[in-house]
Coordinates of C-alpha atoms in Angstrom, one line a residue:
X1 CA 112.7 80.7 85.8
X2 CA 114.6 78.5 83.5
X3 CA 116.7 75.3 84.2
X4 CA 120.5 76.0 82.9
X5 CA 124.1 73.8 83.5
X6 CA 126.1 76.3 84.5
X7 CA 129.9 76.3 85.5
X8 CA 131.6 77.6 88.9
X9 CA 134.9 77.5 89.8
X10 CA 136.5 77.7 93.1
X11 CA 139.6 77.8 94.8
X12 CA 140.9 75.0 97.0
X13 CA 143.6 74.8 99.6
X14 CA 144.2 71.7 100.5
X15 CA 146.2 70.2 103.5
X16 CA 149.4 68.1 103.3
X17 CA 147.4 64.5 103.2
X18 CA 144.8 66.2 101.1
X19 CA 147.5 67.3 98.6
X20 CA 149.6 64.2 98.5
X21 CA 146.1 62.7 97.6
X22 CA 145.4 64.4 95.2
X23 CA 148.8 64.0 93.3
X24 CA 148.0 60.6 93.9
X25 CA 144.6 60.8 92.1
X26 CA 146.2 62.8 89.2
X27 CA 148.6 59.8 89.0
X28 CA 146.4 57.2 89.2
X29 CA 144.0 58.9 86.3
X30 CA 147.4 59.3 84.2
X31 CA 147.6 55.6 85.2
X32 CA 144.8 54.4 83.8
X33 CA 144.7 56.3 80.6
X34 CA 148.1 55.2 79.2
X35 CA 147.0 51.6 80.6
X36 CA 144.0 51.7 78.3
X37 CA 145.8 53.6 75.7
X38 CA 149.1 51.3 75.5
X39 CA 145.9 48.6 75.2
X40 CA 144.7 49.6 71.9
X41 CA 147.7 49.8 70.6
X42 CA 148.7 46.8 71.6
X43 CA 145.5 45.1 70.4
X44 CA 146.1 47.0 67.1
X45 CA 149.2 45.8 66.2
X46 CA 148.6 42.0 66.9
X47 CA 145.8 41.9 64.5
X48 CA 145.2 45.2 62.9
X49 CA 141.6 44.0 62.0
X50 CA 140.2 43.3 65.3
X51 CA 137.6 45.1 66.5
X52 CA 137.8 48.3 68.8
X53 CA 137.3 48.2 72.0
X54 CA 134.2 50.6 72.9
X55 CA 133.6 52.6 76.3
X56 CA 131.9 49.4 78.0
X57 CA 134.6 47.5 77.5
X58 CA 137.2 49.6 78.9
X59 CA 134.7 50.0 81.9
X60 CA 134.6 46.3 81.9
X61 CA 138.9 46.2 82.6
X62 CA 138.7 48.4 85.3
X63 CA 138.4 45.9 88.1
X64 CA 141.1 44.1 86.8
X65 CA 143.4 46.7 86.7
X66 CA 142.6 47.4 90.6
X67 CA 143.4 44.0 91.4
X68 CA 146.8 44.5 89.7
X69 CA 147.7 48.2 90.8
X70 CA 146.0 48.0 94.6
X71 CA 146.5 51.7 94.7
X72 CA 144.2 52.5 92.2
X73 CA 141.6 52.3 95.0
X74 CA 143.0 55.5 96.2
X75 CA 140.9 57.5 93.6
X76 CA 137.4 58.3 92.7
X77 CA 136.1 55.3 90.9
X78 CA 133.8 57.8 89.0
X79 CA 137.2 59.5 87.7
X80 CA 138.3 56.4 85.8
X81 CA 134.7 56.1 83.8
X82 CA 135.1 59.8 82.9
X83 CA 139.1 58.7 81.4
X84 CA 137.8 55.8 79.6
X85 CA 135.0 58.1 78.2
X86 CA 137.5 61.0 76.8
X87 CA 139.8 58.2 75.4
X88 CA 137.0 56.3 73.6
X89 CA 135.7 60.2 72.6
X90 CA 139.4 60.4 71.7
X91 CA 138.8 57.6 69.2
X92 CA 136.0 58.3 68.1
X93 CA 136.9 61.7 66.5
X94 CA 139.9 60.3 64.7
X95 CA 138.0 57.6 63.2
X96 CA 135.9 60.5 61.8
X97 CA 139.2 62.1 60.8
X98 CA 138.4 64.9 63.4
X99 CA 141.4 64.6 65.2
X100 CA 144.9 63.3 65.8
X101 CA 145.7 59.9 67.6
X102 CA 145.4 60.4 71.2
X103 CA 148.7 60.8 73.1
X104 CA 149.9 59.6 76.3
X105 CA 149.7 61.7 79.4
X106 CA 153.2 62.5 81.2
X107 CA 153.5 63.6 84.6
X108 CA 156.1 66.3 83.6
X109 CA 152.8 68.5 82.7
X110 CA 152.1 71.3 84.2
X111 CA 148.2 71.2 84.6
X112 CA 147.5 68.2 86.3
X113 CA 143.7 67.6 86.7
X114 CA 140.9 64.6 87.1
X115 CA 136.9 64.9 86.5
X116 CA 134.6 62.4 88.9
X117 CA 130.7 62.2 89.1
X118 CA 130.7 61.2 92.5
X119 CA 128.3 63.5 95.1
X120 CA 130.1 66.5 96.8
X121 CA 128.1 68.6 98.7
X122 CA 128.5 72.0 100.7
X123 CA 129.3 71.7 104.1
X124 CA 130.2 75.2 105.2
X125 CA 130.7 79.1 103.8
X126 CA 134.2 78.1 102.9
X127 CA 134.1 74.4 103.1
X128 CA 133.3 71.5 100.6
X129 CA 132.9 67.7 101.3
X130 CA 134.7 65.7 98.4
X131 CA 135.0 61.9 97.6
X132 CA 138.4 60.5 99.0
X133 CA 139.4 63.8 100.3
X134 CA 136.4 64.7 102.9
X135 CA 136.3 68.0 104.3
X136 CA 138.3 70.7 102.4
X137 CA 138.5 74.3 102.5
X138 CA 137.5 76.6 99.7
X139 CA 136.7 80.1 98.3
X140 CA 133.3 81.6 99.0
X141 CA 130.0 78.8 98.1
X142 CA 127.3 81.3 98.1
X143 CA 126.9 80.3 94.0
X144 CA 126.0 76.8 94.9
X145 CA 122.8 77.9 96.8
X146 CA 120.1 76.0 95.3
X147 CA 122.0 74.0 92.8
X148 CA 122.6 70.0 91.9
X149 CA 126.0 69.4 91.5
X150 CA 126.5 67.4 88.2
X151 CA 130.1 66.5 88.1
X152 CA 133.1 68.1 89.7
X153 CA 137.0 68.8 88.1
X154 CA 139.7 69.3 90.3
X155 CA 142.6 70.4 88.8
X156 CA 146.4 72.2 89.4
X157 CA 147.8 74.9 87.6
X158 CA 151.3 76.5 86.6
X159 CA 150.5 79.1 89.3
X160 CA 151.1 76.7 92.0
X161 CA 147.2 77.0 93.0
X162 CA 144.1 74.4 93.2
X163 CA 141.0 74.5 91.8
X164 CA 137.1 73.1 91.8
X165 CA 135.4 73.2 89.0
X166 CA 132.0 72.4 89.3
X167 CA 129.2 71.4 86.6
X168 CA 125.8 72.4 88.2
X169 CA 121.9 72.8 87.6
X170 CA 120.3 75.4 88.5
X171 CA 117.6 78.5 87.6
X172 CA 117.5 81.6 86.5
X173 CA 115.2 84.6 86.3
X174 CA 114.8 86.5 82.5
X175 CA 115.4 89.7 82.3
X176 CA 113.0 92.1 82.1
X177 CA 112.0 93.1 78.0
X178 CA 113.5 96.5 76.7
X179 CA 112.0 96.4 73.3
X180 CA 115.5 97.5 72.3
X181 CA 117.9 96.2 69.3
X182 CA 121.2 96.6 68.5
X183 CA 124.0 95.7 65.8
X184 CA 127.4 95.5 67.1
X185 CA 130.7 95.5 65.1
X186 CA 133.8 94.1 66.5
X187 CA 137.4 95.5 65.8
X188 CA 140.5 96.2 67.6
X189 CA 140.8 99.2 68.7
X190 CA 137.4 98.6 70.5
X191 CA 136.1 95.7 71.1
X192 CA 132.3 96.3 70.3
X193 CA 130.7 99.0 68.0
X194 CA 127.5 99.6 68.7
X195 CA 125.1 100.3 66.1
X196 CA 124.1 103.7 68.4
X197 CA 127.1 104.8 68.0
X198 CA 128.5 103.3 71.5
X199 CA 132.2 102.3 71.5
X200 CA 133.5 99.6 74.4
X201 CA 137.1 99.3 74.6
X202 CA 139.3 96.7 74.3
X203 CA 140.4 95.0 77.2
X204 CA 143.9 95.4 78.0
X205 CA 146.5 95.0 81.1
X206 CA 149.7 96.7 79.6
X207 CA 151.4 96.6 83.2
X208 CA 150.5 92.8 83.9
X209 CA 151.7 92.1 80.1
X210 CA 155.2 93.6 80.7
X211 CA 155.6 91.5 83.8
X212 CA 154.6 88.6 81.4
X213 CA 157.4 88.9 78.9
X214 CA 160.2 90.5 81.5
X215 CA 159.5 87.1 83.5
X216 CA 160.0 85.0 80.2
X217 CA 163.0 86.4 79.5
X218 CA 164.0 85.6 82.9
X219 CA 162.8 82.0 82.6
X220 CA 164.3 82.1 79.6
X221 CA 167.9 82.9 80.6
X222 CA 167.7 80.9 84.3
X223 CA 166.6 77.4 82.8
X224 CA 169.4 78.1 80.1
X225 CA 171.7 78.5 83.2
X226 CA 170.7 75.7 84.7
X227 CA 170.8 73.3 81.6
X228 CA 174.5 74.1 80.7
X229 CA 175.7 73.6 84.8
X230 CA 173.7 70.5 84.7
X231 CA 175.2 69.3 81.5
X232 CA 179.0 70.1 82.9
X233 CA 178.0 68.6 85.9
X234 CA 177.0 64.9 84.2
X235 CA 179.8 65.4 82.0
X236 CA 182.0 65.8 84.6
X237 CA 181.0 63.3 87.8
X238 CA 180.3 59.6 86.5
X239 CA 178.6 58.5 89.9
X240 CA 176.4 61.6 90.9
X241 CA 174.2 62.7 88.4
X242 CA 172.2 66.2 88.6
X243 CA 168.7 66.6 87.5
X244 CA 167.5 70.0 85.9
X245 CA 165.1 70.2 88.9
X246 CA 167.5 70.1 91.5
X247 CA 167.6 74.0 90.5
X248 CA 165.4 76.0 92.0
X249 CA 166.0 79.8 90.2
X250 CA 164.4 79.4 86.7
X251 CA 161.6 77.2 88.6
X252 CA 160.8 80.7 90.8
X253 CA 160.6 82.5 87.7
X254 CA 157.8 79.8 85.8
X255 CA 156.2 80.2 88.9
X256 CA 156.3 84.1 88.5
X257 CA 155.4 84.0 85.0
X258 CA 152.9 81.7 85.3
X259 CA 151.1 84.3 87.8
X260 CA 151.3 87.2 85.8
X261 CA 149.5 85.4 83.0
X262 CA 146.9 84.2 85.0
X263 CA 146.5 87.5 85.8
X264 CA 146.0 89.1 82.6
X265 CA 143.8 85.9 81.6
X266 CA 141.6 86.6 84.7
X267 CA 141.2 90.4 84.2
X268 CA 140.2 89.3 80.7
X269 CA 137.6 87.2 81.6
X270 CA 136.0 89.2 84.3
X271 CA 135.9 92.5 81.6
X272 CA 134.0 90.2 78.7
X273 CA 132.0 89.5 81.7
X274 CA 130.7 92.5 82.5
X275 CA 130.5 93.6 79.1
X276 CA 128.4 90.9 77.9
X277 CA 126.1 91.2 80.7
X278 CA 125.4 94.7 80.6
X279 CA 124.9 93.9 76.6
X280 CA 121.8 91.5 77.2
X281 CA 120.4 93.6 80.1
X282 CA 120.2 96.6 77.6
X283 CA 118.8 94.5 74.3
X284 CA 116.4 92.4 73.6
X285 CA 118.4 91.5 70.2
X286 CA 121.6 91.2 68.9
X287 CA 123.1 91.2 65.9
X288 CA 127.0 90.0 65.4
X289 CA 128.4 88.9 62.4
X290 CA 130.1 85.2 62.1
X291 CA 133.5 85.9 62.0
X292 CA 136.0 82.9 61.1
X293 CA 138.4 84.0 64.0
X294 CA 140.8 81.2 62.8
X295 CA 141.1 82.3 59.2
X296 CA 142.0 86.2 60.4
X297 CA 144.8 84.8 63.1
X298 CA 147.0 84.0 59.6
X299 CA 147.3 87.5 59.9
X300 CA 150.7 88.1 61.5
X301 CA 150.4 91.4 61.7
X302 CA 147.3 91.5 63.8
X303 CA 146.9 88.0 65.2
X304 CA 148.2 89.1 68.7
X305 CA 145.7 91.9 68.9
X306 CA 142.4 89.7 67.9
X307 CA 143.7 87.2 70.6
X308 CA 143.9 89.7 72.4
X309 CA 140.3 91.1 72.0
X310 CA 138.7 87.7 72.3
X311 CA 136.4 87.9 69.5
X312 CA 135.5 84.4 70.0
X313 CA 135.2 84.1 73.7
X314 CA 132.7 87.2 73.7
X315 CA 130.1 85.3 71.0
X316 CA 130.3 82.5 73.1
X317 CA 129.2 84.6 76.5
X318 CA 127.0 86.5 74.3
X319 CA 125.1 82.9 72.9
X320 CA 124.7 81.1 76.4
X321 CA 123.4 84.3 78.3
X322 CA 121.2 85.4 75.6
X323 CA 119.6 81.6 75.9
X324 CA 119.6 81.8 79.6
X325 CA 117.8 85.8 79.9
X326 CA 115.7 84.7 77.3
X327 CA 117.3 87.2 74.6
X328 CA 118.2 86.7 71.3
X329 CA 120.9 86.3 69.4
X330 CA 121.1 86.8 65.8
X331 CA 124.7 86.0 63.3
X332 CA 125.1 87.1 60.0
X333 CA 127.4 87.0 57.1
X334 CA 129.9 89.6 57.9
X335 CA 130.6 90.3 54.0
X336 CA 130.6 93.9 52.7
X337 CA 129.3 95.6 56.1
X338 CA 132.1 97.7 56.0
X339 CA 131.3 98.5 52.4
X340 CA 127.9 99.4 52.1
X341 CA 126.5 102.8 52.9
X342 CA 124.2 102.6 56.0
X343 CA 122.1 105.7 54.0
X344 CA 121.5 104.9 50.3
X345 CA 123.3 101.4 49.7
X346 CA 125.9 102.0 47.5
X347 CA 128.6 99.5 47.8
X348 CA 132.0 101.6 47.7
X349 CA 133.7 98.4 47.4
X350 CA 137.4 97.5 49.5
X351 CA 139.0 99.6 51.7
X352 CA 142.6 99.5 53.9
X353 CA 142.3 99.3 57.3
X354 CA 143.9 102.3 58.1
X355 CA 140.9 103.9 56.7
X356 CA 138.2 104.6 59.8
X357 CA 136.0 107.3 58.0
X358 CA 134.9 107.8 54.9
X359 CA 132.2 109.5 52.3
X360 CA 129.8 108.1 50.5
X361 CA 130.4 108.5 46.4
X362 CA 126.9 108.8 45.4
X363 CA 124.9 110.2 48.3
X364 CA 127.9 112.5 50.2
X365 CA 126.9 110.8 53.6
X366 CA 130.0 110.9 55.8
X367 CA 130.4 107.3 57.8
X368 CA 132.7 106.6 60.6
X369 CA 133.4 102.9 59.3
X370 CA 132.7 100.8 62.8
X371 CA 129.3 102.4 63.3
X372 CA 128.4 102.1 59.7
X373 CA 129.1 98.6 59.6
X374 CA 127.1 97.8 63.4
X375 CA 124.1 99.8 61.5
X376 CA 124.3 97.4 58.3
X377 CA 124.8 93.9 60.1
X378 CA 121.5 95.1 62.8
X379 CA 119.5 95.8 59.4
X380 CA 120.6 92.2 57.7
X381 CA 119.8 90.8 61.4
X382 CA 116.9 91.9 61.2
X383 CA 115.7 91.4 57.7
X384 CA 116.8 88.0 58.0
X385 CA 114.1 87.5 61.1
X386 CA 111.9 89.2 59.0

């Protein structure tokens, strides 16, 4: 048994007062970031050399900043030491020119969220005890059997829907040993090449993804609609003014849209799931190369499709599993895999991508190009670990 933070995420439904507390709580968290924010600044600009000030001190403002908004007692206290830690990590990475200067938060956004430390605990099948909020209801809590709760996210997305996310400890069993290795190529067309020769597909949701762009270009053209009759409106009556969100079509079709692409995202998810699962069951090692996913999306010709295949959401589920199962997980350079020939070596040098088989021009060996390249980067893997 090994100790691991692992994440669960559940789904909440709320009732009226819990849900007008919660938009409360998002507030107030807004609230205090753009207090704290607008404070540095501030501080800045009167004397540009004065020194920063740190996480402590911010915690240090916080009671004073309840005396002067009262309803700032409405939230998690926890929630406002988790803002003034993101700002001051905020900071922190652009005085290490890691990052841009950190932006105010608007409540025109459409994922709304705030993270507290405070205890929740498991009151029911379906039911959760929160800080401020007390008893809600919620998806299925069978996961959090035997687990500490570390720190808890609740958040609202486009889709209309709320969520828990939860940061817990817990244990779990390794796998049993297979004495089994394998090099895996990743691509396009599939996903994972296996260096036996195995090909797993690429995930895809064709019917989800036309409902995706059908319902953009219906959001599209409503919220265009509504725009120009909200423009003639303003233009035309001096007293009563219209806001855009006084029209409720193109809103229906964001809600929509928004639906159909947590859809796909979800199907995604739950496929590189499975897949990487069954992966670490089957192998005691892996071998992947260390693609620059970044670098290949300048690519405009086949960016969509390697966001698509989620190269760089299936290393990370490969990494954290193979450290839980007790597995490992070995990267390599990816260079000339494709090149070299699995038999005798020879490096045929560059190829086009429409090329998927080829013969080797010294020993006549025919390769299919995905399984020759999973068969050189398990080699390499394995060299390297001697």
């Amino acid at each position: 048994m090994t100790k691991v933070i692992k994440g669960i995420k559940l789904r909440l439904y709320p009732n009226q007062a819990q849900t007008n507390l919660i938009w409360q709580m998002f507030g107030n968290d807004r609230k205090v970031w753009n207090l704290m924010l607008d404070m540095a600044q501030q501080r800045y600009h009167n004397n540009p050399k004065s020194q920063f000030v740190n996480e402590y001190g911010m915690n240090y403002l916080l009671k004073r900043l309840k005396q002067e908004y009262p309803y700032l007692k409405l939230s998690d206290s926890t929630s406002f030491l988790v803002v003034n830690h993101n700002l001051a990590l905020a900071f922190k990475a652009l005085f290490k020119h890691r990052g841009g200067y950190p932006r105010f938060k608007s409540r025109h956004q459409l994922r709304q969220a705030y993270t507290g430390r405070s205890v929740c605990r498991v009151e029911a099948k379906r039911r959760m005890k929160l800080p401020k909020l007390g008893s809600i209801r919620t998806s299925k809590t069978g996961q959090l059997t035997h687990s500490k709760i570390k720190r808890y996210t609740l958040s609202y997305n486009p889709t209309g829907r709320y969520y828990l996310s939860l940061q817990v400890e817990t244990e779990v069993e390794q796998l049993p040993k297979t004495g089994q290795s394998v090099g895996i190529d990743v691509g396009i067309a599939d996903l994972a090449i296996a260096s036996n020769g195995i090909k797993y597909p690429t995930f895809n949701a064709h019917w989800h993804e036309k409902q995706v762009i059908k319902w953009q270009s219906k959001f599209n053209r409503r919220k265009n609609i509504a725009e120009t009759a909200v423009n003639q409106w303003n233009h035309s009556h001096k007293t009563i003014k219209e806001d855009l969100n006084d029209y409720q079509n193109w809103q229906k079709a964001r809600m929509i849209k928004a639906r159909y692409q947590k859809a796909v995202a979800n199907k995604r998810q739950d496929y590189l799931q499975k897949l990487t699962t069954d992966l670490v069951r089957k192998y005691d090692v892996i071998v992947i190369e260390d693609l620059k996913a970044k670098n290949l999306f300048k690519n405009h010709h086949l960016a969509k499709s390697i966001a698509n295949a989620s190269w760089r959401q299936f290393r990370i589920m490969l990494e954290y599993k193979c450290a839980w199962y007790g597995k490992k997980l070995i990267t390599i350079s990816a260079k000339d895999t494709s090149r070299i020939c699995s038999k005798c070596g020879f490096n045929s040098g560059p190829k086009p991508l429409k090329i998927r088989e080829w013969t080797c021009p010294q020993c006549s060996a025919h390769h299919d190009r995905d399984i020759n390249a999973a068969v050189n980067i398990l080699r390499r893997g394995l060299k390297a670990v001697g």
